[in-house]
Amino acid sequence: STLAHDVSVAATLRPSLERTFSEFQRKPNNKLHFAVIYLAPGDYHRFHSPAAWVVERRRHFVGELFSVSPYVAKRLQNLFVLNERVALLGRWTHGFFSMTPVGATNVGSILLDFDRELRTNVRGKKPPPGTFSEAVYSNASKILRGKPLRAGEEMGGFCLGSTIVLVFEAPKDFRFDLKAGQKVKVGQRLGDVRQEKSSEE
């Protein structure tokens, strides 16, 4: 079943399979897109893969646990860089893809279903700002050299609401289907590439 799972993810990633690691090398016709998904205390606290992609590494940054409410996010500059977070870095069919769960007040514990060694919200002396601990998932799949995830697959969760930050590479004609402030439900499409056929095709 693991092989079938990995093959199903590989089938959607054909253009990016030749890349071993997604050190930032943006394709000429692509640009970076981002989305911030806020999970209020009354929302669902698990998070799922927004696309088929391969997580190649994770970087855990120990930090503050300020509130991530929209009110605070608008007033505290660099909030998502100050707070404790786990940056998951990898690739999808269009190139670089990252998903970062961010801790918040009373929500320092971030759990990953596929990484039992990750420990967040640990008491004690904090390391210097900007430093991180890293894990590489190259042994998770011999086919894809990382942890493959299907679109919609459950990845982990928070102990209460918090925030997910997505940053990803996609063609310039990628468009979000959602508007700022709109509620998002599990399984709802966030956006898609609007490719028009060229006259040469």
Coordinates of N, CA and C in Angstrom, one line a residue:
S1 N 0.8 -1.2 0.0 CA 0.0 0.0 0.0 C 0.9 1.3 0.0
T2 N 2.0 1.2 0.6 CA 2.9 2.3 0.6 C 3.4 2.6 -0.8
L3 N 3.8 1.6 -1.5 CA 4.3 1.7 -2.9 C 3.2 2.3 -3.8
A4 N 1.9 1.8 -3.6 CA 0.8 2.4 -4.4 C 0.6 3.8 -4.1
H5 N 0.7 4.2 -2.8 CA 0.5 5.6 -2.4 C 1.6 6.5 -3.1
D6 N 2.9 6.0 -3.0 CA 4.0 6.8 -3.6 C 3.8 7.0 -5.1
V7 N 3.4 5.9 -5.7 CA 3.3 5.9 -7.2 C 2.2 6.9 -7.6
S8 N 1.1 6.9 -6.8 CA 0.0 7.8 -7.1 C 0.4 9.3 -7.0
V9 N 1.3 9.6 -6.0 CA 1.8 11.0 -5.9 C 2.8 11.2 -7.0
A10 N 3.6 10.3 -7.3 CA 4.6 10.5 -8.4 C 3.9 10.8 -9.7
A11 N 2.8 10.2 -10.0 CA 2.0 10.3 -11.2 C 1.6 11.8 -11.4
T12 N 1.4 12.5 -10.3 CA 1.0 13.9 -10.5 C 2.2 14.9 -10.5
L13 N 3.4 14.4 -10.2 CA 4.6 15.2 -10.1 C 5.6 15.1 -11.3
R14 N 5.2 14.5 -12.3 CA 6.1 14.2 -13.4 C 7.1 15.3 -13.8
P15 N 6.6 16.6 -14.0 CA 7.5 17.6 -14.4 C 8.6 17.9 -13.4
S16 N 8.4 17.6 -12.1 CA 9.4 18.0 -11.1 C 10.2 16.8 -10.6
L17 N 10.0 15.6 -11.1 CA 10.7 14.4 -10.6 C 12.2 14.5 -10.8
E18 N 12.7 15.2 -11.8 CA 14.1 15.3 -12.0 C 14.8 16.1 -10.9
R19 N 14.1 16.9 -10.2 CA 14.7 17.7 -9.1 C 14.9 16.8 -7.9
T20 N 16.1 16.9 -7.3 CA 16.4 16.1 -6.1 C 15.9 16.9 -4.8
F21 N 16.3 18.1 -4.7 CA 15.9 19.0 -3.6 C 15.4 20.3 -4.2
S22 N 14.5 21.0 -3.5 CA 13.9 22.2 -4.1 C 14.6 23.4 -3.6
E23 N 15.9 23.4 -3.6 CA 16.6 24.7 -3.3 C 16.0 25.7 -4.3
F24 N 15.7 26.9 -3.8 CA 14.9 27.8 -4.6 C 15.6 28.1 -6.0
Q25 N 15.0 27.5 -7.1 CA 15.4 27.8 -8.4 C 14.2 27.9 -9.2
R26 N 13.6 29.1 -9.2 CA 12.3 29.3 -9.8 C 12.4 29.1 -11.3
K27 N 11.4 28.5 -11.9 CA 11.3 28.3 -13.4 C 11.0 29.7 -14.0
P28 N 11.5 30.0 -15.2 CA 11.3 31.3 -15.8 C 9.9 31.8 -15.9
N29 N 8.9 31.0 -16.2 CA 7.6 31.4 -16.3 C 6.7 31.3 -15.1
N30 N 7.4 31.0 -14.0 CA 6.6 30.9 -12.7 C 6.8 32.1 -11.8
K31 N 6.0 32.2 -10.8 CA 6.2 33.2 -9.8 C 5.8 32.6 -8.4
L32 N 6.1 33.2 -7.3 CA 5.7 32.7 -6.0 C 4.3 33.2 -5.7
H33 N 3.6 32.4 -5.1 CA 2.2 32.7 -4.6 C 2.2 32.3 -3.1
F34 N 1.3 33.0 -2.3 CA 1.2 32.6 -0.9 C -0.2 32.8 -0.4
A35 N -0.5 32.1 0.6 CA -1.8 32.1 1.3 C -1.6 31.9 2.8
V36 N -2.3 32.7 3.6 CA -2.3 32.5 5.0 C -3.7 32.0 5.5
I37 N -3.7 30.9 6.1 CA -5.0 30.3 6.5 C -5.1 30.3 8.0
Y38 N -5.9 31.1 8.6 CA -6.1 31.3 10.0 C -7.1 30.3 10.5
L39 N -6.7 29.6 11.6 CA -7.7 28.6 12.3 C -8.0 29.2 13.6
A40 N -9.3 29.7 13.7 CA -9.8 30.3 15.0 C -10.0 29.2 16.0
P41 N -10.0 29.5 17.3 CA -10.2 28.4 18.3 C -11.4 27.5 18.0
G42 N -12.4 28.0 17.4 CA -13.6 27.1 17.2 C -13.5 26.3 15.9
D43 N -12.4 26.4 15.1 CA -12.3 25.7 13.9 C -11.7 24.3 14.1
Y44 N -11.7 23.6 13.0 CA -11.0 22.3 12.9 C -9.5 22.5 13.1
H45 N -8.9 21.6 13.9 CA -7.5 21.9 14.2 C -6.5 21.0 13.6
R46 N -7.0 20.0 12.8 CA -6.0 19.2 12.0 C -5.7 19.9 10.7
F47 N -4.6 19.6 10.1 CA -4.3 20.1 8.7 C -4.0 19.0 7.7
H48 N -4.4 19.3 6.5 CA -4.3 18.3 5.4 C -3.5 18.9 4.3
S49 N -2.9 18.0 3.5 CA -2.1 18.4 2.3 C -3.0 19.2 1.3
P50 N -2.6 20.4 0.9 CA -3.4 21.1 0.0 C -3.2 20.7 -1.5
A51 N -2.2 19.9 -1.7 CA -1.9 19.4 -3.1 C -1.1 18.1 -3.0
A52 N -0.9 17.4 -4.1 CA 0.0 16.3 -4.1 C 1.4 16.9 -4.2
W53 N 2.2 16.6 -3.2 CA 3.6 17.1 -3.2 C 4.5 16.2 -2.4
V54 N 5.8 16.5 -2.4 CA 6.8 15.7 -1.6 C 7.5 16.7 -0.6
V55 N 7.4 16.3 0.6 CA 8.1 17.1 1.7 C 9.5 16.5 1.8
E56 N 10.4 17.4 1.5 CA 11.8 16.9 1.5 C 12.5 17.2 2.8
R57 N 12.1 18.2 3.5 CA 12.8 18.5 4.8 C 11.8 19.4 5.6
R58 N 12.1 19.4 6.9 CA 11.4 20.3 7.8 C 12.4 21.1 8.6
R59 N 12.0 22.3 8.9 CA 12.9 23.2 9.7 C 12.0 23.7 10.9
H60 N 12.4 23.4 12.1 CA 11.7 23.8 13.3 C 12.4 25.0 13.9
F61 N 11.7 26.1 13.9 CA 12.1 27.4 14.5 C 11.4 27.6 15.8
V62 N 12.2 27.6 16.9 CA 11.6 27.9 18.2 C 11.4 29.4 18.3
G63 N 10.3 29.8 18.8 CA 10.0 31.3 18.8 C 9.0 31.7 19.9
E64 N 8.4 32.8 19.7 CA 7.4 33.3 20.6 C 6.0 32.6 20.3
L65 N 5.1 32.9 21.1 CA 3.7 32.3 20.9 C 2.7 33.4 21.1
F66 N 2.9 34.5 20.2 CA 1.9 35.6 20.2 C 0.6 35.1 19.5
S67 N -0.4 35.8 19.8 CA -1.7 35.5 19.2 C -1.6 35.7 17.7
V68 N -2.2 34.9 16.9 CA -2.2 35.0 15.4 C -3.5 35.5 14.9
S69 N -4.4 36.0 15.8 CA -5.7 36.5 15.3 C -5.5 37.5 14.2
P70 N -6.4 37.7 13.3 CA -6.3 38.7 12.3 C -6.0 40.1 12.8
Y71 N -6.6 40.4 14.0 CA -6.3 41.8 14.6 C -4.8 41.9 14.9
V72 N -4.2 40.9 15.5 CA -2.8 41.0 15.9 C -1.9 40.9 14.6
A73 N -2.3 40.0 13.7 CA -1.5 39.8 12.5 C -1.3 41.1 11.7
K74 N -2.4 42.0 11.7 CA -2.3 43.3 11.0 C -1.5 44.3 11.7
R75 N -1.2 44.1 13.0 CA -0.6 45.1 13.8 C 0.8 44.8 14.3
L76 N 1.2 43.5 14.3 CA 2.5 43.0 14.7 C 3.3 42.6 13.5
Q77 N 4.2 43.4 13.1 CA 5.0 43.1 11.9 C 5.8 41.8 12.0
N78 N 5.9 41.1 11.0 CA 6.7 39.8 11.0 C 6.2 38.8 12.0
L79 N 4.9 38.8 12.3 CA 4.4 37.9 13.3 C 4.7 36.4 13.0
F80 N 4.6 36.0 11.8 CA 4.7 34.6 11.5 C 6.2 34.2 11.5
V81 N 7.1 35.2 11.5 CA 8.5 34.9 11.6 C 9.0 34.9 13.1
L82 N 8.2 35.6 13.9 CA 8.6 35.7 15.3 C 8.1 34.4 16.1
N83 N 6.9 33.9 15.7 CA 6.4 32.7 16.4 C 7.0 31.4 16.1
E84 N 6.9 30.5 17.0 CA 7.4 29.1 16.8 C 6.7 28.5 15.6
R85 N 7.4 27.8 14.7 CA 6.9 27.3 13.5 C 7.7 26.1 13.0
V86 N 7.0 25.4 12.1 CA 7.7 24.2 11.5 C 7.5 24.4 10.0
A87 N 8.6 24.8 9.3 CA 8.5 24.9 7.8 C 8.8 23.6 7.2
L88 N 7.8 23.2 6.4 CA 7.9 22.0 5.6 C 8.2 22.4 4.2
L89 N 9.3 21.9 3.6 CA 9.8 22.4 2.3 C 9.9 21.2 1.4
G90 N 9.5 21.5 0.1 CA 9.5 20.4 -0.9 C 9.2 20.9 -2.2
R91 N 8.5 20.0 -3.0 CA 8.2 20.3 -4.4 C 6.9 19.7 -4.8
W92 N 6.2 20.3 -5.8 CA 5.0 19.8 -6.4 C 5.2 19.9 -7.9
T93 N 4.2 19.6 -8.6 CA 4.3 19.5 -10.1 C 4.8 20.8 -10.7
H94 N 4.6 22.0 -10.1 CA 5.1 23.2 -10.7 C 6.4 23.8 -10.1
G95 N 7.0 23.0 -9.2 CA 8.3 23.4 -8.6 C 8.2 23.5 -7.1
F96 N 8.8 24.5 -6.5 CA 8.9 24.6 -5.0 C 7.5 24.7 -4.4
F97 N 7.4 24.1 -3.2 CA 6.2 24.1 -2.4 C 6.5 24.1 -0.9
S98 N 5.9 24.9 -0.1 CA 6.2 24.9 1.3 C 4.9 25.1 2.1
M99 N 4.8 24.5 3.2 CA 3.6 24.7 4.1 C 4.2 24.8 5.5
T100 N 3.8 25.9 6.2 CA 4.3 26.2 7.5 C 3.3 26.3 8.6
P101 N 3.1 25.3 9.4 CA 2.2 25.5 10.6 C 2.9 26.4 11.6
V102 N 2.2 27.4 12.1 CA 2.7 28.4 13.0 C 2.0 28.3 14.4
G103 N 2.8 28.3 15.4 CA 2.3 28.2 16.8 C 1.7 29.5 17.2
A104 N 0.9 29.5 18.2 CA 0.3 30.8 18.7 C 0.1 30.6 20.2
T105 N -0.6 31.6 20.8 CA -0.8 31.6 22.3 C -1.6 30.4 22.6
N106 N -1.1 29.6 23.6 CA -1.6 28.3 24.0 C -1.7 27.3 23.0
V107 N -1.0 27.5 21.8 CA -1.0 26.5 20.7 C 0.5 26.3 20.2
G108 N 1.4 26.1 21.2 CA 2.8 25.9 20.8 C 3.0 24.5 20.2
S109 N 2.1 23.5 20.5 CA 2.4 22.1 20.1 C 1.9 21.9 18.7
I110 N 2.8 21.6 17.8 CA 2.5 21.3 16.4 C 2.9 19.8 16.2
L111 N 1.9 19.1 15.7 CA 2.1 17.6 15.6 C 2.2 17.3 14.1
L112 N 3.1 16.4 13.7 CA 3.2 15.9 12.3 C 3.0 14.4 12.4
D113 N 2.0 13.9 11.7 CA 1.7 12.4 11.7 C 2.9 11.6 11.2
F114 N 3.7 12.1 10.3 CA 4.8 11.4 9.7 C 6.2 11.7 10.4
D115 N 6.2 12.4 11.4 CA 7.5 12.8 12.1 C 7.3 12.8 13.6
R116 N 7.5 11.6 14.2 CA 7.3 11.4 15.6 C 8.4 12.0 16.4
E117 N 9.6 12.4 15.8 CA 10.7 13.0 16.5 C 10.5 14.5 16.7
L118 N 9.6 15.1 16.0 CA 9.5 16.5 16.2 C 8.9 16.9 17.6
R119 N 9.6 17.8 18.3 CA 9.1 18.2 19.6 C 9.0 19.8 19.6
T120 N 7.8 20.3 19.7 CA 7.7 21.7 19.7 C 7.2 22.1 21.1
N121 N 7.2 23.5 21.4 CA 6.7 24.0 22.6 C 7.4 23.4 23.8
V122 N 8.7 23.2 23.7 CA 9.5 22.7 24.8 C 10.0 23.8 25.7
R123 N 9.8 23.6 27.0 CA 10.3 24.6 27.9 C 11.8 24.6 28.0
G124 N 12.4 25.8 28.4 CA 13.8 25.9 28.6 C 14.3 27.1 27.8
K125 N 15.6 27.2 27.8 CA 16.3 28.4 27.1 C 16.1 28.3 25.6
K126 N 15.6 29.4 25.1 CA 15.4 29.4 23.6 C 16.7 29.6 22.9
P127 N 16.9 29.0 21.7 CA 18.1 29.2 20.9 C 18.1 30.6 20.3
P128 N 19.2 31.1 19.8 CA 19.2 32.4 19.2 C 18.2 32.5 18.1
P129 N 17.6 33.7 17.9 CA 16.6 33.9 16.8 C 17.2 33.6 15.4
G130 N 16.4 32.9 14.6 CA 16.8 32.6 13.3 C 17.4 31.2 13.1
T131 N 17.8 30.6 14.3 CA 18.3 29.2 14.2 C 17.2 28.2 14.2
F132 N 17.5 27.0 13.6 CA 16.5 26.0 13.5 C 17.1 24.6 13.6
S133 N 16.3 23.6 13.9 CA 16.7 22.2 13.8 C 16.1 21.7 12.5
E134 N 16.8 20.8 11.8 CA 16.3 20.3 10.5 C 16.3 18.8 10.5
A135 N 15.3 18.3 9.8 CA 15.2 16.8 9.5 C 15.0 16.7 8.0
V136 N 15.6 15.7 7.4 CA 15.6 15.5 6.0 C 14.8 14.1 5.8
Y137 N 13.8 14.1 4.9 CA 13.0 13.0 4.7 C 13.4 12.1 3.4
S138 N 14.6 12.2 3.0 CA 15.0 11.5 1.8 C 14.8 10.0 1.8
N139 N 14.8 9.4 3.0 CA 14.6 8.0 3.1 C 13.1 7.6 3.2
A140 N 12.2 8.5 3.2 CA 10.8 8.2 3.4 C 10.2 7.5 2.1
S141 N 10.7 7.8 1.0 CA 10.3 7.1 -0.3 C 11.5 7.0 -1.2
K142 N 11.8 5.7 -1.6 CA 12.9 5.5 -2.5 C 12.6 6.1 -3.9
I143 N 11.3 6.2 -4.2 CA 10.9 6.7 -5.5 C 11.0 8.2 -5.6
L144 N 10.5 8.9 -4.6 CA 10.4 10.3 -4.6 C 11.4 11.1 -3.7
R145 N 12.3 10.4 -3.0 CA 13.3 11.0 -2.2 C 12.8 12.0 -1.2
G146 N 11.7 11.7 -0.6 CA 11.0 12.6 0.4 C 9.7 12.0 0.9
K147 N 9.0 12.7 1.6 CA 7.7 12.2 2.2 C 6.6 12.6 1.2
P148 N 6.0 11.6 0.4 CA 5.0 12.0 -0.6 C 3.6 12.1 0.1
L149 N 2.9 13.1 -0.3 CA 1.5 13.4 0.2 C 0.5 13.5 -0.9
R150 N -0.6 12.9 -0.8 CA -1.7 13.1 -1.7 C -2.5 14.4 -1.3
A151 N -3.1 15.0 -2.3 CA -4.0 16.1 -2.0 C -5.1 15.7 -1.0
G152 N -5.3 16.4 0.0 CA -6.3 16.1 1.0 C -5.8 15.2 2.1
E153 N -4.6 14.6 2.0 CA -4.1 13.6 3.0 C -3.9 14.3 4.3
E154 N -4.3 13.7 5.5 CA -4.1 14.3 6.8 C -2.6 14.3 7.1
M155 N -2.1 15.5 7.6 CA -0.7 15.6 7.9 C -0.4 15.8 9.4
G156 N -1.2 16.4 10.1 CA -1.0 16.6 11.5 C -2.0 17.6 12.1
G157 N -1.6 18.3 13.2 CA -2.6 19.2 13.8 C -2.0 20.1 14.9
F158 N -2.8 21.0 15.4 CA -2.5 21.8 16.5 C -3.3 21.3 17.7
C159 N -3.0 21.8 18.9 CA -3.8 21.5 20.0 C -4.9 22.5 20.2
L160 N -4.9 23.5 19.4 CA -6.0 24.5 19.3 C -5.9 25.2 18.0
G161 N -6.6 26.3 17.7 CA -6.5 26.9 16.4 C -5.1 27.6 16.2
S162 N -4.7 27.9 15.0 CA -3.5 28.6 14.8 C -3.5 29.0 13.3
T163 N -2.4 28.9 12.6 CA -2.3 29.4 11.3 C -1.4 28.5 10.4
I164 N -1.7 28.4 9.1 CA -0.9 27.7 8.2 C -0.5 28.8 7.1
V165 N 0.8 28.8 6.8 CA 1.3 29.7 5.7 C 1.7 28.8 4.6
L166 N 1.2 29.1 3.4 CA 1.6 28.4 2.2 C 2.4 29.3 1.3
V167 N 3.5 28.9 0.8 CA 4.3 29.6 -0.2 C 4.7 28.6 -1.2
F168 N 4.4 28.9 -2.5 CA 4.6 27.9 -3.5 C 4.9 28.6 -4.9
E169 N 5.6 27.8 -5.7 CA 5.9 28.3 -7.1 C 4.8 27.7 -8.0
A170 N 4.3 28.5 -8.9 CA 3.3 28.1 -9.9 C 3.4 29.0 -11.1
P171 N 2.8 28.6 -12.2 CA 2.8 29.5 -13.4 C 2.2 30.8 -13.1
K172 N 2.5 31.8 -13.8 CA 2.0 33.2 -13.6 C 0.5 33.2 -13.7
D173 N -0.1 32.3 -14.4 CA -1.6 32.3 -14.6 C -2.3 31.5 -13.5
F174 N -1.6 31.1 -12.4 CA -2.3 30.5 -11.3 C -3.2 31.6 -10.7
R175 N -4.4 31.2 -10.3 CA -5.4 32.1 -9.7 C -6.0 31.4 -8.5
F176 N -6.2 32.1 -7.4 CA -6.9 31.7 -6.2 C -8.4 31.7 -6.5
D177 N -9.1 30.7 -6.0 CA -10.6 30.6 -6.1 C -11.2 31.3 -4.9
L178 N -10.5 31.7 -3.9 CA -11.0 32.3 -2.7 C -10.7 33.7 -2.6
K179 N -11.5 34.4 -1.8 CA -11.2 35.8 -1.5 C -10.7 36.0 -0.1
A180 N -10.0 37.0 0.2 CA -9.4 37.3 1.5 C -10.6 37.3 2.5
G181 N -10.4 36.6 3.6 CA -11.4 36.5 4.7 C -12.4 35.5 4.5
Q182 N -12.4 34.8 3.4 CA -13.4 33.7 3.1 C -13.1 32.5 3.9
K183 N -14.1 31.8 4.5 CA -13.9 30.5 5.2 C -13.5 29.4 4.2
V184 N -12.6 28.6 4.7 CA -12.1 27.4 3.9 C -12.5 26.2 4.5
K185 N -13.1 25.2 3.8 CA -13.4 23.9 4.3 C -12.4 22.8 3.8
V186 N -12.3 21.8 4.6 CA -11.4 20.7 4.2 C -11.9 20.1 2.9
G187 N -10.9 20.0 1.9 CA -11.3 19.5 0.6 C -11.6 20.6 -0.4
Q188 N -11.8 21.8 0.0 CA -12.2 22.9 -0.9 C -10.9 23.3 -1.7
R189 N -11.1 23.5 -3.0 CA -10.0 23.9 -3.8 C -9.6 25.4 -3.5
L190 N -8.3 25.6 -3.4 CA -7.8 26.9 -3.1 C -7.6 27.7 -4.4
G191 N -7.2 27.1 -5.4 CA -6.9 27.7 -6.7 C -6.5 26.8 -7.7
D192 N -6.1 27.3 -8.9 CA -5.7 26.4 -10.0 C -5.0 27.2 -11.1
V193 N -4.3 26.5 -12.0 CA -3.6 27.2 -13.1 C -4.7 27.4 -14.2
R194 N -4.8 28.6 -14.7 CA -5.7 28.9 -15.8 C -5.0 28.9 -17.1
Q195 N -4.6 27.8 -17.6 CA -3.8 27.8 -18.9 C -4.7 27.9 -20.1
E196 N -4.3 28.8 -21.0 CA -5.0 28.9 -22.2 C -4.2 28.2 -23.3
K197 N -4.8 27.5 -24.2 CA -4.1 26.8 -25.3 C -3.5 27.8 -26.2
S198 N -2.2 27.6 -26.6 CA -1.6 28.5 -27.5 C -2.0 28.1 -28.9
S199 N -1.8 28.9 -29.9 CA -2.2 28.6 -31.3 C -1.3 27.6 -31.9
E200 N -0.1 27.3 -31.3 CA 0.8 26.3 -31.8 C 0.5 24.9 -31.4
E201 N -0.4 24.8 -30.3 CA -0.7 23.4 -29.8 C -1.8 22.8 -30.7

